[in-house]
Amino acid sequence: MENKIIILPGTPDDDNREYLPESIIGTDLVVNENGNNSQPYPKRLEEHVGFMGNEFKNTWYEYVPERYDPSKKTPLVISNHGGLMTGWGQCIYTSWTHVADRDNVIVIFPSASAKRLWTLEGGVIEDRVNAQMPPEMVQNLADIDENCDVRFVKALIAYACGKYNIDAERIFMQGMSNGSMFTAQFEKYFGNMLAGGANSGGSTPNLRQIYEEDMTVKNVGGPTPVWHSVPETNGCPPWCEFDDNTCYKYARLYWLTVNECDNIPEISIVGEHNMAFYKGKKADYVYMDIKNRDHGQTLDEACVVWDYFFSGLRRKSDGAVVDEGPRIARKGDAFGIAVADGAAKAWFGNAVVDMGMPAIKWQKLKYHGLNGGQKVKGEYLTVPLSFIAECFQAACSYSDDTLSAALRLADGRTLQFARGSIGCVIENDLRSMYCEALHRNGELYISLEWFARFVMNLTATRFEDVLYVTDHHAELSDTFAALIRDLLTGDYELRQLDWPKL
């Protein structure tokens, strides 16, 4: 039986929301801002200092759950902090200690060997970025064989396996921001040491570090289960040579290629968590975009990664990845529809389907009293009535001239529409829609948002020109809308990038 997760009350330091005040250590002070929310300093968190794999006197923090049983094999998580942070800071800004207490997991939070920045691979672009940074932000750069932090973390894993009864098949790594880039680097070279990795805070490596000019992937560690989290308003690091959506897309396609994943995922949007679950021949990949979040990691992110992903993964001694089934199944929403302006294909039943004609974004305009001018009072995505009938198992019948139509819903209700009218007759009651019915190529188009919300009492969430409809609370985010658009337009495979000249 699981232990219960219990969150403890903290004392908000609302007058001083400094990111990592030393006064937090050993207290119940908590910090909250849109990107990082902390918990009180855990009493069981132990600081350790010593030489570990390199020439530095390193610091790391160990969290061992109270019910740890030395006679039983126990999973290990290495969780890497963001730039200018510490191991203890990574601990309080995550929920890994809650995972540890509930599921009997040992978690180690290392502090980077030098300057509170993890050592990464370097190149021309990184050198140029370093030259523009203040001294405290100059990144540590080194080839992988000379990387002091890689040596530190590998030695730390060996140390933990010697000190505790660690399950060698269940060693995981997670990192945030600068720690995410270090984790991605570790996955690239030493993924075969891990049962799974998770990259939080949206940080993506310079694409030149993971692709050759001809788009061949650079990978040594082999297939690795990877989870990639992106806060919606995160942006990309200064060395990214392409726009944000391109960088995230090709960081995603990198692991789809290495893990030999299907290009079409299952999609689930639960609240602010926008998740795409990709199934791979060698290993799975998960992409999550978090609505309305700035750079950082959510307090629940560790629990979400564990529950949907790490909890079921094993790396066997022969290198094969086995998924025994996570705590929460990675499945797409039981009911979900997605459409994009101009796309003739839609998302329905966790598959790309053909609507026959493209969705149309239509503006509701205000003219009266504007002396010939106009104001846009609303924009709505309209779709063919026949597609709505298909999705909702309704019978659709048109007049001979196709200018009016009727729907009979599965629950027996009847609806009637007509070209150019904003009215809809529902069971002999007239009700206004969001915008008038359009007529295109023998089909009536109506607002999918209106139909989902008003007629079917569903959630309809939109970002720019992409709309998602489901039967529970959901909030569509920026880069996830771009992912859906790519699925509906067929632009979801690797293609040659127009590399900027160095």
Short mmCIF file of C-alpha atoms in Angstrom, two decimals:
data_model
loop_
_atom_site.label_atom_id
_atom_site.label_comp_id
_atom_site.label_asym_id
_atom_site.label_seq_id
_atom_site.Cartn_x
_atom_site.Cartn_y
_atom_site.Cartn_z
CA MET A 1 0.00 0.00 0.00
CA GLU A 2 1.28 3.45 -0.91
CA ASN A 3 2.26 6.01 1.66
CA LYS A 4 0.24 9.19 1.49
CA ILE A 5 1.65 12.38 0.00
CA ILE A 6 1.33 15.17 2.56
CA ILE A 7 2.16 18.77 1.70
CA LEU A 8 3.30 20.88 4.62
CA PRO A 9 2.38 24.53 5.25
CA GLY A 10 5.13 27.06 4.69
CA THR A 11 5.76 30.68 5.57
CA PRO A 12 5.51 32.78 2.38
CA ASP A 13 8.32 35.29 2.01
CA ASP A 14 6.10 37.67 0.05
CA ASP A 15 8.18 40.77 0.80
CA ASN A 16 11.33 39.19 -0.66
CA ARG A 17 10.76 36.85 -3.57
CA GLU A 18 14.45 36.36 -4.17
CA TYR A 19 14.94 33.20 -6.18
CA LEU A 20 17.18 31.28 -3.80
CA PRO A 21 17.69 33.05 -0.46
CA GLU A 22 20.05 31.20 1.88
CA SER A 23 17.57 31.88 4.70
CA ILE A 24 15.42 29.05 3.30
CA ILE A 25 17.88 26.35 4.44
CA GLY A 26 16.40 24.36 7.31
CA THR A 27 13.26 26.53 7.54
CA ASP A 28 9.65 26.50 6.38
CA LEU A 29 10.09 29.60 4.17
CA VAL A 30 8.55 29.20 0.72
CA VAL A 31 8.96 31.21 -2.48
CA ASN A 32 6.30 31.50 -5.18
CA GLU A 33 6.55 32.96 -8.66
CA ASN A 34 5.22 31.90 -12.07
CA GLY A 35 7.76 29.26 -12.94
CA ASN A 36 9.05 28.14 -9.57
CA ASN A 37 7.10 27.33 -6.43
CA SER A 38 8.92 25.89 -3.44
CA GLN A 39 8.09 23.60 -0.54
CA PRO A 40 9.44 23.88 3.02
CA TYR A 41 12.99 22.57 3.38
CA PRO A 42 12.63 18.78 3.96
CA LYS A 43 13.92 17.64 7.32
CA ARG A 44 15.31 14.40 5.89
CA LEU A 45 17.47 16.16 3.27
CA GLU A 46 21.14 15.58 4.09
CA GLU A 47 24.08 17.61 2.77
CA HIS A 48 27.26 15.76 1.78
CA VAL A 49 30.64 17.22 0.77
CA GLY A 50 33.63 15.39 -0.66
CA PHE A 51 35.74 14.56 -3.68
CA MET A 52 33.63 12.61 -6.13
CA GLY A 53 35.01 11.70 -9.53
CA ASN A 54 36.91 14.91 -10.25
CA GLU A 55 39.32 17.46 -8.78
CA PHE A 56 36.60 19.53 -7.11
CA LYS A 57 35.32 19.26 -3.56
CA ASN A 58 31.74 18.59 -4.53
CA THR A 59 28.47 19.04 -2.68
CA TRP A 60 25.36 16.91 -3.06
CA TYR A 61 22.15 16.34 -1.12
CA GLU A 62 20.62 12.94 -0.41
CA TYR A 63 16.98 12.27 0.33
CA VAL A 64 16.25 8.79 1.68
CA PRO A 65 12.61 8.02 2.47
CA GLU A 66 11.75 6.99 6.00
CA ARG A 67 10.56 3.56 4.90
CA TYR A 68 13.68 2.74 2.89
CA ASP A 69 14.42 -0.96 3.41
CA PRO A 70 18.08 -1.93 2.76
CA SER A 71 16.94 -5.47 1.96
CA LYS A 72 14.88 -4.29 -1.02
CA LYS A 73 16.09 -2.91 -4.33
CA THR A 74 15.21 0.79 -4.54
CA PRO A 75 14.99 3.13 -7.56
CA LEU A 76 17.42 6.08 -7.78
CA VAL A 77 16.77 9.54 -9.25
CA ILE A 78 19.52 12.09 -9.90
CA SER A 79 17.92 15.54 -10.12
CA ASN A 80 20.04 18.39 -11.55
CA HIS A 81 19.46 22.05 -10.65
CA GLY A 82 19.14 25.04 -12.94
CA GLY A 83 21.83 27.62 -13.60
CA LEU A 84 23.13 29.51 -10.52
CA MET A 85 21.08 27.21 -8.28
CA THR A 86 22.14 24.48 -5.83
CA GLY A 87 21.22 20.89 -5.10
CA TRP A 88 19.10 21.91 -2.12
CA GLY A 89 17.37 24.51 -4.30
CA GLN A 90 16.48 21.85 -6.85
CA CYS A 91 15.05 19.77 -4.01
CA ILE A 92 12.68 22.41 -2.65
CA TYR A 93 11.48 23.52 -6.10
CA THR A 94 10.43 19.97 -7.06
CA SER A 95 8.17 17.24 -5.72
CA TRP A 96 10.82 14.50 -5.85
CA THR A 97 10.77 14.14 -2.05
CA HIS A 98 7.02 13.47 -2.24
CA VAL A 99 7.63 10.79 -4.88
CA ALA A 100 10.36 9.36 -2.64
CA ASP A 101 8.09 9.19 0.41
CA ARG A 102 5.13 7.71 -1.45
CA ASP A 103 6.90 5.22 -3.74
CA ASN A 104 10.12 4.48 -1.83
CA VAL A 105 12.63 6.18 -4.12
CA ILE A 106 16.07 7.56 -3.21
CA VAL A 107 16.78 10.98 -4.74
CA ILE A 108 20.15 12.73 -4.97
CA PHE A 109 20.42 16.43 -5.77
CA PRO A 110 24.00 17.30 -6.83
CA SER A 111 25.38 20.83 -7.03
CA ALA A 112 27.40 21.58 -10.18
CA SER A 113 31.15 21.39 -9.64
CA ALA A 114 31.97 25.01 -10.50
CA LYS A 115 30.13 28.36 -10.48
CA ARG A 116 26.74 26.70 -9.98
CA LEU A 117 26.68 25.98 -13.73
CA TRP A 118 26.83 22.53 -15.28
CA THR A 119 29.63 21.84 -17.73
CA LEU A 120 28.40 21.47 -21.30
CA GLU A 121 29.82 20.77 -24.72
CA GLY A 122 31.23 23.80 -26.44
CA GLY A 123 31.40 25.08 -29.98
CA VAL A 124 31.64 28.32 -31.93
CA ILE A 125 28.14 29.40 -30.93
CA GLU A 126 28.65 28.70 -27.22
CA ASP A 127 31.96 30.59 -27.28
CA ARG A 128 30.24 33.60 -28.84
CA VAL A 129 27.47 33.51 -26.24
CA ASN A 130 30.01 33.23 -23.41
CA ALA A 131 31.82 36.33 -24.70
CA GLN A 132 28.61 38.35 -24.19
CA MET A 133 27.75 37.01 -20.73
CA PRO A 134 28.53 38.55 -17.32
CA PRO A 135 31.25 36.61 -15.47
CA GLU A 136 28.84 34.70 -13.24
CA MET A 137 26.96 33.41 -16.32
CA VAL A 138 29.93 32.30 -18.41
CA GLN A 139 29.18 28.66 -19.16
CA ASN A 140 31.65 25.87 -18.32
CA LEU A 141 32.52 24.15 -21.62
CA ALA A 142 34.46 20.92 -22.16
CA ASP A 143 34.64 17.86 -24.38
CA ILE A 144 32.75 14.92 -22.95
CA ASP A 145 35.91 13.03 -21.89
CA GLU A 146 37.14 16.07 -19.95
CA ASN A 147 33.76 17.04 -18.51
CA CYS A 148 34.17 17.34 -14.73
CA ASP A 149 30.43 17.21 -14.07
CA VAL A 150 29.93 14.07 -16.13
CA ARG A 151 32.68 12.43 -14.07
CA PHE A 152 31.05 13.74 -10.88
CA VAL A 153 27.58 12.43 -11.69
CA LYS A 154 28.81 9.05 -12.94
CA ALA A 155 30.84 8.67 -9.72
CA LEU A 156 27.80 9.76 -7.71
CA ILE A 157 25.69 7.00 -9.27
CA ALA A 158 28.39 4.43 -8.45
CA TYR A 159 28.63 5.81 -4.90
CA ALA A 160 24.86 5.55 -4.39
CA CYS A 161 24.84 1.98 -5.70
CA GLY A 162 27.53 1.11 -3.17
CA LYS A 163 25.90 2.89 -0.23
CA TYR A 164 22.28 1.85 -0.82
CA ASN A 165 20.53 -1.17 -2.31
CA ILE A 166 19.86 0.56 -5.62
CA ASP A 167 17.91 -1.24 -8.33
CA ALA A 168 20.40 -1.11 -11.22
CA GLU A 169 17.51 -1.41 -13.68
CA ARG A 170 15.81 1.71 -12.32
CA ILE A 171 18.27 4.62 -12.36
CA PHE A 172 16.80 7.90 -13.65
CA MET A 173 17.94 11.45 -14.27
CA GLN A 174 16.01 14.72 -14.40
CA GLY A 175 17.21 18.27 -14.78
CA MET A 176 15.83 21.80 -15.01
CA SER A 177 17.06 24.59 -17.33
CA ASN A 178 20.87 24.47 -17.28
CA GLY A 179 20.47 21.12 -15.51
CA SER A 180 18.13 20.04 -18.30
CA MET A 181 20.85 20.76 -20.86
CA PHE A 182 23.32 18.76 -18.81
CA THR A 183 20.78 15.92 -18.54
CA ALA A 184 20.22 16.04 -22.32
CA GLN A 185 23.98 15.84 -22.80
CA PHE A 186 24.16 12.86 -20.44
CA GLU A 187 21.29 11.17 -22.30
CA LYS A 188 23.09 11.74 -25.61
CA TYR A 189 26.32 10.05 -24.47
CA PHE A 190 25.33 7.83 -21.53
CA GLY A 191 21.61 7.19 -21.97
CA ASN A 192 22.34 3.47 -21.77
CA MET A 193 23.10 3.98 -18.05
CA LEU A 194 19.56 5.23 -17.43
CA ALA A 195 16.11 3.68 -17.41
CA GLY A 196 14.79 7.13 -18.34
CA GLY A 197 15.58 10.83 -18.45
CA ALA A 198 13.48 13.96 -18.05
CA ASN A 199 14.26 17.46 -19.29
CA SER A 200 12.38 20.28 -17.56
CA GLY A 201 12.28 24.01 -18.09
CA GLY A 202 12.19 23.77 -21.86
CA SER A 203 15.91 24.19 -22.32
CA THR A 204 17.05 22.71 -25.59
CA PRO A 205 20.63 22.27 -26.79
CA ASN A 206 22.08 24.11 -29.74
CA LEU A 207 20.74 21.99 -32.60
CA ARG A 208 24.27 21.69 -33.97
CA GLN A 209 25.09 19.64 -30.87
CA ILE A 210 22.52 16.97 -31.77
CA TYR A 211 22.45 17.09 -35.61
CA GLU A 212 25.00 16.99 -38.39
CA GLU A 213 24.51 19.49 -41.23
CA ASP A 214 22.79 16.72 -43.23
CA MET A 215 20.36 16.10 -40.30
CA THR A 216 22.04 12.85 -39.23
CA VAL A 217 21.55 12.63 -35.47
CA LYS A 218 24.56 12.73 -33.15
CA ASN A 219 24.04 10.06 -30.53
CA VAL A 220 26.30 7.68 -28.59
CA GLY A 221 24.13 6.51 -25.69
CA GLY A 222 21.49 4.92 -27.89
CA PRO A 223 17.72 4.75 -27.43
CA THR A 224 16.61 6.21 -24.10
CA PRO A 225 13.10 6.90 -22.74
CA VAL A 226 12.94 10.70 -22.54
CA TRP A 227 10.38 13.17 -21.19
CA HIS A 228 10.63 16.78 -22.37
CA SER A 229 8.72 19.55 -20.54
CA VAL A 230 8.33 23.08 -21.93
CA PRO A 231 6.74 26.01 -20.05
CA GLU A 232 4.54 27.89 -22.53
CA THR A 233 6.26 31.29 -22.13
CA ASN A 234 9.74 29.84 -21.70
CA GLY A 235 11.53 30.89 -24.86
CA CYS A 236 14.84 29.33 -25.91
CA PRO A 237 18.44 29.94 -24.76
CA PRO A 238 20.47 32.62 -26.60
CA TRP A 239 22.45 30.08 -28.63
CA CYS A 240 19.37 28.69 -30.38
CA GLU A 241 19.68 29.63 -34.04
CA PHE A 242 16.05 29.12 -34.99
CA ASP A 243 12.67 30.26 -33.66
CA ASP A 244 11.37 28.65 -30.48
CA ASN A 245 8.89 26.27 -32.13
CA THR A 246 11.54 25.04 -34.58
CA CYS A 247 14.04 24.42 -31.77
CA TYR A 248 11.52 22.51 -29.68
CA LYS A 249 10.24 20.62 -32.71
CA TYR A 250 13.71 19.41 -33.73
CA ALA A 251 14.72 18.61 -30.15
CA ARG A 252 11.57 16.46 -30.14
CA LEU A 253 12.30 14.90 -33.55
CA TYR A 254 15.80 14.02 -32.36
CA TRP A 255 14.45 11.53 -29.82
CA LEU A 256 11.72 10.30 -32.16
CA THR A 257 14.54 9.36 -34.54
CA VAL A 258 16.88 7.82 -31.95
CA ASN A 259 14.07 5.85 -30.27
CA GLU A 260 12.41 4.91 -33.59
CA CYS A 261 9.07 6.38 -32.52
CA ASP A 262 5.86 6.67 -34.47
CA ASN A 263 5.43 10.21 -35.79
CA ILE A 264 1.80 10.32 -34.63
CA PRO A 265 1.40 10.44 -30.82
CA GLU A 266 -1.57 10.01 -28.56
CA ILE A 267 -2.65 13.39 -27.22
CA SER A 268 -3.94 14.27 -23.76
CA ILE A 269 -4.56 17.78 -22.44
CA VAL A 270 -5.38 17.75 -18.75
CA GLY A 271 -5.75 21.21 -17.26
CA GLU A 272 -2.55 23.10 -18.12
CA HIS A 273 -0.59 19.93 -18.98
CA ASN A 274 -0.48 19.42 -22.76
CA MET A 275 0.99 15.94 -23.34
CA ALA A 276 1.95 14.01 -26.46
CA PHE A 277 2.78 10.33 -25.90
CA TYR A 278 4.99 8.82 -28.63
CA LYS A 279 5.42 5.05 -28.87
CA GLY A 280 8.87 3.87 -29.95
CA LYS A 281 10.24 0.57 -31.19
CA LYS A 282 13.29 1.03 -28.95
CA ALA A 283 11.98 3.47 -26.31
CA ASP A 284 9.09 5.90 -25.80
CA TYR A 285 9.18 9.69 -25.77
CA VAL A 286 6.85 12.18 -24.06
CA TYR A 287 6.51 15.87 -24.88
CA MET A 288 4.66 18.17 -22.44
CA ASP A 289 3.90 21.86 -22.86
CA ILE A 290 2.67 23.63 -19.72
CA LYS A 291 0.12 26.38 -20.27
CA ASN A 292 0.68 29.82 -18.69
CA ARG A 293 4.05 29.02 -17.14
CA ASP A 294 7.28 30.98 -17.31
CA HIS A 295 10.78 29.50 -17.31
CA GLY A 296 11.23 26.95 -14.54
CA GLN A 297 9.53 23.77 -13.40
CA THR A 298 6.17 23.23 -11.80
CA LEU A 299 6.03 21.86 -8.27
CA ASP A 300 4.04 18.84 -9.47
CA GLU A 301 6.33 18.10 -12.42
CA ALA A 302 8.37 15.39 -10.69
CA CYS A 303 5.17 13.61 -9.65
CA VAL A 304 3.78 13.87 -13.19
CA VAL A 305 7.01 12.52 -14.74
CA TRP A 306 7.13 9.66 -12.22
CA ASP A 307 3.43 8.79 -12.45
CA TYR A 308 3.18 8.77 -16.25
CA PHE A 309 6.69 7.64 -17.14
CA PHE A 310 9.50 6.66 -14.77
CA SER A 311 7.32 4.48 -12.55
CA GLY A 312 7.01 1.77 -15.20
CA LEU A 313 10.46 1.85 -16.81
CA ARG A 314 13.38 -0.55 -16.51
CA ARG A 315 16.73 -0.82 -18.30
CA LYS A 316 17.69 -4.49 -18.47
CA SER A 317 21.30 -5.69 -18.24
CA ASP A 318 21.32 -6.32 -22.00
CA GLY A 319 20.43 -2.65 -22.58
CA ALA A 320 16.81 -3.23 -23.56
CA VAL A 321 14.19 -0.84 -22.20
CA VAL A 322 11.11 -2.46 -20.67
CA ASP A 323 7.93 -0.60 -19.75
CA GLU A 324 6.00 -2.55 -17.12
CA GLY A 325 3.21 0.01 -17.06
CA PRO A 326 3.36 3.38 -15.28
CA ARG A 327 1.30 4.43 -12.30
CA ILE A 328 -0.95 6.41 -14.68
CA ALA A 329 -1.39 4.99 -18.19
CA ARG A 330 -0.04 7.10 -21.05
CA LYS A 331 -3.18 7.29 -23.14
CA GLY A 332 -4.70 9.96 -25.30
CA ASP A 333 -7.93 11.65 -24.31
CA ALA A 334 -10.91 9.35 -24.75
CA PHE A 335 -12.65 12.16 -26.62
CA GLY A 336 -10.68 14.83 -28.42
CA ILE A 337 -11.09 16.89 -31.59
CA ALA A 338 -8.52 19.30 -32.99
CA VAL A 339 -8.78 21.53 -36.06
CA ALA A 340 -6.54 24.23 -37.51
CA ASP A 341 -7.39 27.11 -39.81
CA GLY A 342 -6.79 26.10 -43.43
CA ALA A 343 -6.14 22.42 -42.65
CA ALA A 344 -8.42 19.91 -44.36
CA LYS A 345 -7.42 17.23 -41.88
CA ALA A 346 -8.48 17.09 -38.24
CA TRP A 347 -7.60 15.18 -35.10
CA PHE A 348 -10.27 12.76 -33.90
CA GLY A 349 -10.12 9.42 -32.11
CA ASN A 350 -6.38 9.90 -31.53
CA ALA A 351 -5.78 9.85 -35.27
CA VAL A 352 -5.49 12.27 -38.18
CA VAL A 353 -8.72 12.16 -40.22
CA ASP A 354 -9.90 13.86 -43.40
CA MET A 355 -12.68 16.47 -43.11
CA GLY A 356 -12.99 16.77 -46.89
CA MET A 357 -12.66 20.56 -46.75
CA PRO A 358 -10.43 22.85 -44.66
CA ALA A 359 -11.44 24.55 -41.44
CA ILE A 360 -12.14 28.28 -41.85
CA LYS A 361 -11.35 30.97 -39.27
CA TRP A 362 -14.23 33.42 -39.45
CA GLN A 363 -14.42 36.89 -37.95
CA LYS A 364 -17.50 38.31 -36.27
CA LEU A 365 -17.50 41.99 -37.26
CA LYS A 366 -19.03 45.20 -35.92
CA TYR A 367 -19.96 47.88 -38.50
CA HIS A 368 -22.88 49.89 -37.10
CA GLY A 369 -21.95 53.36 -35.81
CA LEU A 370 -18.36 53.14 -37.02
CA ASN A 371 -18.86 55.43 -40.04
CA GLY A 372 -17.86 52.80 -42.55
CA GLY A 373 -15.20 51.21 -40.38
CA GLN A 374 -15.27 47.83 -38.69
CA LYS A 375 -14.15 46.10 -35.52
CA VAL A 376 -13.39 42.42 -35.08
CA LYS A 377 -15.50 41.25 -32.15
CA GLY A 378 -14.55 37.61 -32.28
CA GLU A 379 -12.77 34.96 -34.34
CA TYR A 380 -14.06 31.41 -34.55
CA LEU A 381 -12.99 28.19 -36.25
CA THR A 382 -15.78 26.84 -38.42
CA VAL A 383 -15.93 23.32 -39.83
CA PRO A 384 -18.22 21.39 -42.18
CA LEU A 385 -21.47 20.29 -40.57
CA SER A 386 -20.88 16.78 -41.88
CA PHE A 387 -17.67 16.55 -39.83
CA ILE A 388 -19.52 17.62 -36.68
CA ALA A 389 -22.12 14.95 -37.42
CA GLU A 390 -19.39 12.32 -37.75
CA CYS A 391 -17.70 13.27 -34.48
CA PHE A 392 -20.91 13.35 -32.47
CA GLN A 393 -22.67 10.39 -34.11
CA ALA A 394 -25.44 12.61 -35.43
CA ALA A 395 -27.59 12.23 -38.54
CA CYS A 396 -27.14 15.12 -40.99
CA SER A 397 -29.62 15.99 -43.74
CA TYR A 398 -29.41 18.86 -46.24
CA SER A 399 -32.06 20.65 -48.28
CA ASP A 400 -31.86 20.08 -52.04
CA ASP A 401 -30.03 23.39 -52.53
CA THR A 402 -27.72 22.61 -49.54
CA LEU A 403 -28.45 26.08 -48.08
CA SER A 404 -30.07 24.71 -44.95
CA ALA A 405 -29.50 21.54 -42.96
CA ALA A 406 -30.72 19.62 -39.93
CA LEU A 407 -28.89 17.52 -37.36
CA ARG A 408 -30.45 14.81 -35.23
CA LEU A 409 -28.19 14.15 -32.23
CA ALA A 410 -27.73 10.79 -30.57
CA ASP A 411 -29.82 12.02 -27.61
CA GLY A 412 -32.74 12.79 -29.95
CA ARG A 413 -32.40 16.57 -30.10
CA THR A 414 -32.84 18.19 -33.51
CA LEU A 415 -31.00 21.31 -34.72
CA GLN A 416 -31.59 23.34 -37.89
CA PHE A 417 -29.14 25.74 -39.61
CA ALA A 418 -29.33 28.02 -42.66
CA ARG A 419 -26.78 29.89 -44.77
CA GLY A 420 -25.99 33.39 -43.50
CA SER A 421 -28.00 33.03 -40.28
CA ILE A 422 -26.45 33.30 -36.84
CA GLY A 423 -29.54 31.54 -35.50
CA CYS A 424 -29.87 27.84 -34.76
CA VAL A 425 -33.21 26.19 -34.04
CA ILE A 426 -32.80 23.68 -31.21
CA GLU A 427 -35.95 21.67 -30.50
CA ASN A 428 -38.09 24.59 -31.75
CA ASP A 429 -36.16 27.15 -29.67
CA LEU A 430 -34.15 29.78 -31.55
CA ARG A 431 -30.67 30.47 -30.19
CA SER A 432 -27.81 32.59 -31.54
CA MET A 433 -24.46 31.04 -32.41
CA TYR A 434 -21.05 32.73 -32.13
CA CYS A 435 -21.13 33.61 -35.84
CA GLU A 436 -23.33 33.05 -38.87
CA ALA A 437 -23.40 29.78 -40.79
CA LEU A 438 -21.18 29.83 -43.87
CA HIS A 439 -21.80 28.00 -47.14
CA ARG A 440 -18.85 26.55 -49.04
CA ASN A 441 -18.90 23.94 -51.84
CA GLY A 442 -22.24 22.50 -50.91
CA GLU A 443 -21.59 22.39 -47.16
CA LEU A 444 -22.65 24.54 -44.24
CA TYR A 445 -19.88 25.57 -41.87
CA ILE A 446 -20.59 26.41 -38.23
CA SER A 447 -18.42 27.34 -35.25
CA LEU A 448 -17.01 24.21 -33.62
CA GLU A 449 -16.38 26.20 -30.41
CA TRP A 450 -20.05 27.13 -30.18
CA PHE A 451 -21.31 23.65 -30.91
CA ALA A 452 -18.95 22.03 -28.41
CA ARG A 453 -19.69 24.46 -25.58
CA PHE A 454 -23.32 25.38 -26.05
CA VAL A 455 -24.84 22.24 -27.53
CA MET A 456 -22.64 19.48 -26.07
CA ASN A 457 -21.41 21.14 -22.83
CA LEU A 458 -17.76 20.33 -23.62
CA THR A 459 -14.46 22.19 -23.25
CA ALA A 460 -13.25 24.08 -26.32
CA THR A 461 -9.79 25.62 -25.91
CA ARG A 462 -7.93 27.55 -28.59
CA PHE A 463 -4.50 29.02 -29.19
CA GLU A 464 -4.41 31.34 -32.20
CA ASP A 465 -5.66 29.26 -35.16
CA VAL A 466 -5.75 25.81 -33.52
CA LEU A 467 -8.77 24.55 -31.55
CA TYR A 468 -9.00 21.53 -29.25
CA VAL A 469 -12.28 20.09 -27.96
CA THR A 470 -12.54 17.51 -25.18
CA ASP A 471 -14.85 16.33 -22.41
CA HIS A 472 -12.84 17.69 -19.46
CA HIS A 473 -11.03 20.84 -18.40
CA ALA A 474 -8.15 21.58 -20.77
CA GLU A 475 -6.10 24.63 -21.78
CA LEU A 476 -4.29 24.48 -25.13
CA SER A 477 -0.78 25.99 -25.09
CA ASP A 478 1.50 27.64 -27.61
CA THR A 479 4.02 25.04 -28.76
CA PHE A 480 1.44 22.27 -28.39
CA ALA A 481 -0.82 24.11 -30.82
CA ALA A 482 2.16 24.17 -33.21
CA LEU A 483 2.62 20.42 -32.69
CA ILE A 484 -1.06 19.80 -33.53
CA ARG A 485 -0.86 22.01 -36.62
CA ASP A 486 2.15 20.02 -37.82
CA LEU A 487 0.19 16.79 -37.36
CA LEU A 488 -2.74 18.13 -39.37
CA THR A 489 -0.59 19.49 -42.21
CA GLY A 490 1.77 16.49 -42.36
CA ASP A 491 4.82 18.54 -41.36
CA TYR A 492 6.02 16.24 -38.60
CA GLU A 493 9.14 14.61 -40.02
CA LEU A 494 12.80 15.61 -40.18
CA ARG A 495 13.67 17.87 -43.07
CA GLN A 496 16.84 19.69 -44.03
CA LEU A 497 17.27 22.87 -41.98
CA ASP A 498 18.62 26.06 -43.49
CA TRP A 499 21.61 26.28 -41.15
CA PRO A 500 22.84 29.85 -40.50
CA LYS A 501 26.49 30.41 -41.35
CA LEU A 502 28.85 30.41 -38.39
#
